[in-house]
Amino acid sequence: MSAESVQKFNIKSTVYWIIALGIPALIMFVPITNTFTSEIRSYCAITILIILLMAFGKFNTMLLGIALPVLYTICHVTTLDVALSSWENSVAYIVIGALLFATVLQQTGVINRITFWCMQKAGGSFNRMLYIFLVLGSVISYFTFGNCSKLMPTIAFGFCLALGIEKKKEGIILMMVSGVCSITARLLAYYPVQMGPMVAAAQQIDPDFSIAMLDPLIYGWPIIPFMLVYLWILTKMYKTKDSDISGSADYFKTEYEKLGPWKKEEKKALVYAFVIVVYLFTQPLHGFSADYAFMVIPWLAFFPIVNLADSATIKNLLPKLDIIFFIVGCLSIGIVGSSLGVTDLLTDILTPIFSNLSSSEFLFGILGVGGAANMLLTPLTLVTSFCTPVVYIADMLGLGFMPVLLSLYYTVDFLFLPHEVPAYLYLFAFGVMSMKDFIKLHCIKNLLFLVFFGLVMIPWWHICGIL
């Protein structure tokens, strides 16, 4: 590295440190009030410090994940049991299970068969495979009521391993597409966990209000072309049309044939994967949590009759487990924020501001506030906490509840960092996307969504007569 390059690097690093330390320091100078307490002030400073260090890549993710709850505790923001209660959440155990599931499919070779078969059917075109993956994943997301947010990233990661693209631009796009077809497509489905509280809030004013199963799809159809346009932009950005992994259908047919006849292990692994898929599809029928699909079923691979995993499988998992501490640490952001009453503070600040906005400004304001609040609160906390104030403001402005609540619902996917939505933490945990990639791709997606929201979504709601 030349002296000039070293100097530029040092200047860049210094600027990062000034930003990362300066902004939290400025927050600590903000006067406290009855609602903006000293605990909330410290919470904001610590959270933003860790988020910035994470975004700038200044520390190991495991260290940051451990530091977050520890800092909350030693700075008297909250108690240790609250700060560490994120370990009681299912997310960490789901990620471990998903990593185990992907590792088993890779070790047995079944993921190679599936990948080569899919590429063969896509005519050897990587771009075509991306579109097929997006469409099929979106359909699965809709008919599983959003319960494929762990499945699709796991399958995408398996494809990355089979094609050898886990460290390439193609892998980044494929993982991003798995997030879009899992989370963005879920906005078209009736998701009871978040729809329930929103309907209940609206019924406090209008007892007859309801959201039917097809309403999210009918009123949110512009999300479909939005996803397709976003993928088209990604393929142009990363120039994947002539990707070096793309080949003719005959090439992938040959690669598939090289694998030979189906082996006993591969057949068992296929059944093993099929059990998880069936469990997710039938979740509305059996009523058990969708989380169990990855918390429990992957571990059946160690059972004597199944016998698809052993101690070597665990060794392959160990290098990837440091991300678990980062994930759990990030979950403490929302838990601690909720315990401190951050939502009440935001509601007090925003209600008088929103009351003076036009209908379109109000809807855009909901997206903006949701995007900012996602950094401090869990999606469920955000939606359930803000649904009551937004319906009261909507009633005051004479607006229909449907577009207001759908806008709030869309904020779940309006994010910038992986810690904001657990489903994106699963995706990030596979280690294919860097923090820089994640932020960049989501900034592009958010800007594009704002364009669609203003040019297509709002006019469509006017045509439908709900706005």
PDB file of N, CA, C and O in Angstrom, residues 435-461:
ATOM      1  N   MET A 435     -21.978  -5.860   5.837  1.00  0.00           N
ATOM      2  CA  MET A 435     -22.824  -4.780   6.334  1.00  0.00           C
ATOM      3  C   MET A 435     -22.958  -3.677   5.281  1.00  0.00           C
ATOM      4  O   MET A 435     -24.034  -3.099   5.088  1.00  0.00           O
ATOM      5  N   LYS A 436     -21.870  -3.401   4.592  1.00  0.00           N
ATOM      6  CA  LYS A 436     -21.891  -2.374   3.539  1.00  0.00           C
ATOM      7  C   LYS A 436     -22.877  -2.744   2.442  1.00  0.00           C
ATOM      8  O   LYS A 436     -23.659  -1.905   1.973  1.00  0.00           O
ATOM      9  N   ASP A 437     -22.852  -4.006   2.019  1.00  0.00           N
ATOM     10  CA  ASP A 437     -23.778  -4.478   0.981  1.00  0.00           C
ATOM     11  C   ASP A 437     -25.220  -4.359   1.462  1.00  0.00           C
ATOM     12  O   ASP A 437     -26.102  -3.910   0.720  1.00  0.00           O
ATOM     13  N   PHE A 438     -25.448  -4.768   2.698  1.00  0.00           N
ATOM     14  CA  PHE A 438     -26.802  -4.758   3.246  1.00  0.00           C
ATOM     15  C   PHE A 438     -27.379  -3.343   3.254  1.00  0.00           C
ATOM     16  O   PHE A 438     -28.504  -3.108   2.813  1.00  0.00           O
ATOM     17  N   ILE A 439     -26.606  -2.407   3.762  1.00  0.00           N
ATOM     18  CA  ILE A 439     -27.069  -1.017   3.852  1.00  0.00           C
ATOM     19  C   ILE A 439     -27.334  -0.442   2.458  1.00  0.00           C
ATOM     20  O   ILE A 439     -28.359   0.192   2.211  1.00  0.00           O
ATOM     21  N   LYS A 440     -26.398  -0.679   1.547  1.00  0.00           N
ATOM     22  CA  LYS A 440     -26.533  -0.124   0.194  1.00  0.00           C
ATOM     23  C   LYS A 440     -27.773  -0.661  -0.516  1.00  0.00           C
ATOM     24  O   LYS A 440     -28.568   0.119  -1.070  1.00  0.00           O
ATOM     25  N   LEU A 441     -27.970  -1.969  -0.483  1.00  0.00           N
ATOM     26  CA  LEU A 441     -29.092  -2.567  -1.194  1.00  0.00           C
ATOM     27  C   LEU A 441     -30.436  -2.162  -0.596  1.00  0.00           C
ATOM     28  O   LEU A 441     -31.425  -1.995  -1.314  1.00  0.00           O
ATOM     29  N   HIS A 442     -30.472  -1.987   0.723  1.00  0.00           N
ATOM     30  CA  HIS A 442     -31.735  -1.588   1.345  1.00  0.00           C
ATOM     31  C   HIS A 442     -32.019  -0.097   1.160  1.00  0.00           C
ATOM     32  O   HIS A 442     -33.181   0.304   1.099  1.00  0.00           O
ATOM     33  N   CYS A 443     -30.988   0.714   1.085  1.00  0.00           N
ATOM     34  CA  CYS A 443     -31.207   2.130   0.772  1.00  0.00           C
ATOM     35  C   CYS A 443     -31.823   2.273  -0.618  1.00  0.00           C
ATOM     36  O   CYS A 443     -32.759   3.060  -0.812  1.00  0.00           O
ATOM     37  N   ILE A 444     -31.300   1.499  -1.563  1.00  0.00           N
ATOM     38  CA  ILE A 444     -31.853   1.525  -2.921  1.00  0.00           C
ATOM     39  C   ILE A 444     -33.296   1.044  -2.910  1.00  0.00           C
ATOM     40  O   ILE A 444     -34.182   1.637  -3.539  1.00  0.00           O
ATOM     41  N   LYS A 445     -33.556  -0.038  -2.188  1.00  0.00           N
ATOM     42  CA  LYS A 445     -34.915  -0.585  -2.129  1.00  0.00           C
ATOM     43  C   LYS A 445     -35.883   0.405  -1.493  1.00  0.00           C
ATOM     44  O   LYS A 445     -37.010   0.581  -1.968  1.00  0.00           O
ATOM     45  N   ASN A 446     -35.458   1.062  -0.435  1.00  0.00           N
ATOM     46  CA  ASN A 446     -36.328   2.026   0.242  1.00  0.00           C
ATOM     47  C   ASN A 446     -36.656   3.222  -0.650  1.00  0.00           C
ATOM     48  O   ASN A 446     -37.798   3.689  -0.692  1.00  0.00           O
ATOM     49  N   LEU A 447     -35.655   3.730  -1.346  1.00  0.00           N
ATOM     50  CA  LEU A 447     -35.892   4.865  -2.245  1.00  0.00           C
ATOM     51  C   LEU A 447     -36.849   4.472  -3.364  1.00  0.00           C
ATOM     52  O   LEU A 447     -37.746   5.240  -3.733  1.00  0.00           O
ATOM     53  N   LEU A 448     -36.652   3.280  -3.913  1.00  0.00           N
ATOM     54  CA  LEU A 448     -37.533   2.805  -4.984  1.00  0.00           C
ATOM     55  C   LEU A 448     -38.954   2.617  -4.451  1.00  0.00           C
ATOM     56  O   LEU A 448     -39.928   2.957  -5.136  1.00  0.00           O
ATOM     57  N   PHE A 449     -39.079   2.109  -3.231  1.00  0.00           N
ATOM     58  CA  PHE A 449     -40.407   1.900  -2.664  1.00  0.00           C
ATOM     59  C   PHE A 449     -41.128   3.233  -2.457  1.00  0.00           C
ATOM     60  O   PHE A 449     -42.334   3.328  -2.678  1.00  0.00           O
ATOM     61  N   LEU A 450     -40.398   4.260  -2.037  1.00  0.00           N
ATOM     62  CA  LEU A 450     -41.009   5.573  -1.866  1.00  0.00           C
ATOM     63  C   LEU A 450     -41.569   6.094  -3.185  1.00  0.00           C
ATOM     64  O   LEU A 450     -42.637   6.708  -3.217  1.00  0.00           O
ATOM     65  N   VAL A 451     -40.836   5.833  -4.266  1.00  0.00           N
ATOM     66  CA  VAL A 451     -41.305   6.247  -5.596  1.00  0.00           C
ATOM     67  C   VAL A 451     -42.593   5.505  -5.952  1.00  0.00           C
ATOM     68  O   VAL A 451     -43.585   6.109  -6.378  1.00  0.00           O
ATOM     69  N   PHE A 452     -42.596   4.184  -5.767  1.00  0.00           N
ATOM     70  CA  PHE A 452     -43.797   3.386  -6.049  1.00  0.00           C
ATOM     71  C   PHE A 452     -44.949   3.792  -5.143  1.00  0.00           C
ATOM     72  O   PHE A 452     -46.101   3.844  -5.573  1.00  0.00           O
ATOM     73  N   PHE A 453     -44.627   4.077  -3.907  1.00  0.00           N
ATOM     74  CA  PHE A 453     -45.660   4.446  -2.942  1.00  0.00           C
ATOM     75  C   PHE A 453     -46.377   5.724  -3.374  1.00  0.00           C
ATOM     76  O   PHE A 453     -47.607   5.816  -3.312  1.00  0.00           O
ATOM     77  N   GLY A 454     -45.595   6.701  -3.839  1.00  0.00           N
ATOM     78  CA  GLY A 454     -46.172   7.979  -4.242  1.00  0.00           C
ATOM     79  C   GLY A 454     -46.828   7.957  -5.605  1.00  0.00           C
ATOM     80  O   GLY A 454     -47.890   8.559  -5.800  1.00  0.00           O
ATOM     81  N   LEU A 455     -46.219   7.242  -6.551  1.00  0.00           N
ATOM     82  CA  LEU A 455     -46.707   7.272  -7.932  1.00  0.00           C
ATOM     83  C   LEU A 455     -47.772   6.216  -8.229  1.00  0.00           C
ATOM     84  O   LEU A 455     -48.581   6.390  -9.147  1.00  0.00           O
ATOM     85  N   VAL A 456     -47.757   5.128  -7.485  1.00  0.00           N
ATOM     86  CA  VAL A 456     -48.687   4.028  -7.796  1.00  0.00           C
ATOM     87  C   VAL A 456     -49.617   3.714  -6.625  1.00  0.00           C
ATOM     88  O   VAL A 456     -50.839   3.649  -6.794  1.00  0.00           O
ATOM     89  N   MET A 457     -49.032   3.517  -5.442  1.00  0.00           N
ATOM     90  CA  MET A 457     -49.831   3.047  -4.305  1.00  0.00           C
ATOM     91  C   MET A 457     -50.916   4.042  -3.900  1.00  0.00           C
ATOM     92  O   MET A 457     -52.100   3.695  -3.799  1.00  0.00           O
ATOM     93  N   ILE A 458     -50.515   5.278  -3.643  1.00  0.00           N
ATOM     94  CA  ILE A 458     -51.480   6.282  -3.192  1.00  0.00           C
ATOM     95  C   ILE A 458     -52.556   6.548  -4.252  1.00  0.00           C
ATOM     96  O   ILE A 458     -53.753   6.585  -3.926  1.00  0.00           O
ATOM     97  N   PRO A 459     -52.195   6.734  -5.548  1.00  0.00           N
ATOM     98  CA  PRO A 459     -53.254   6.881  -6.575  1.00  0.00           C
ATOM     99  C   PRO A 459     -54.178   5.661  -6.633  1.00  0.00           C
ATOM    100  O   PRO A 459     -55.395   5.823  -6.837  1.00  0.00           O
ATOM    101  N   TRP A 460     -53.630   4.455  -6.465  1.00  0.00           N
ATOM    102  CA  TRP A 460     -54.470   3.255  -6.484  1.00  0.00           C
ATOM    103  C   TRP A 460     -55.474   3.272  -5.329  1.00  0.00           C
ATOM    104  O   TRP A 460     -56.643   2.926  -5.496  1.00  0.00           O
ATOM    105  N   TRP A 461     -55.036   3.711  -4.160  1.00  0.00           N
ATOM    106  CA  TRP A 461     -55.941   3.790  -3.008  1.00  0.00           C
ATOM    107  C   TRP A 461     -57.034   4.832  -3.244  1.00  0.00           C
ATOM    108  O   TRP A 461     -58.166   4.656  -2.785  1.00  0.00           O
TER     109      TRP A 461
END
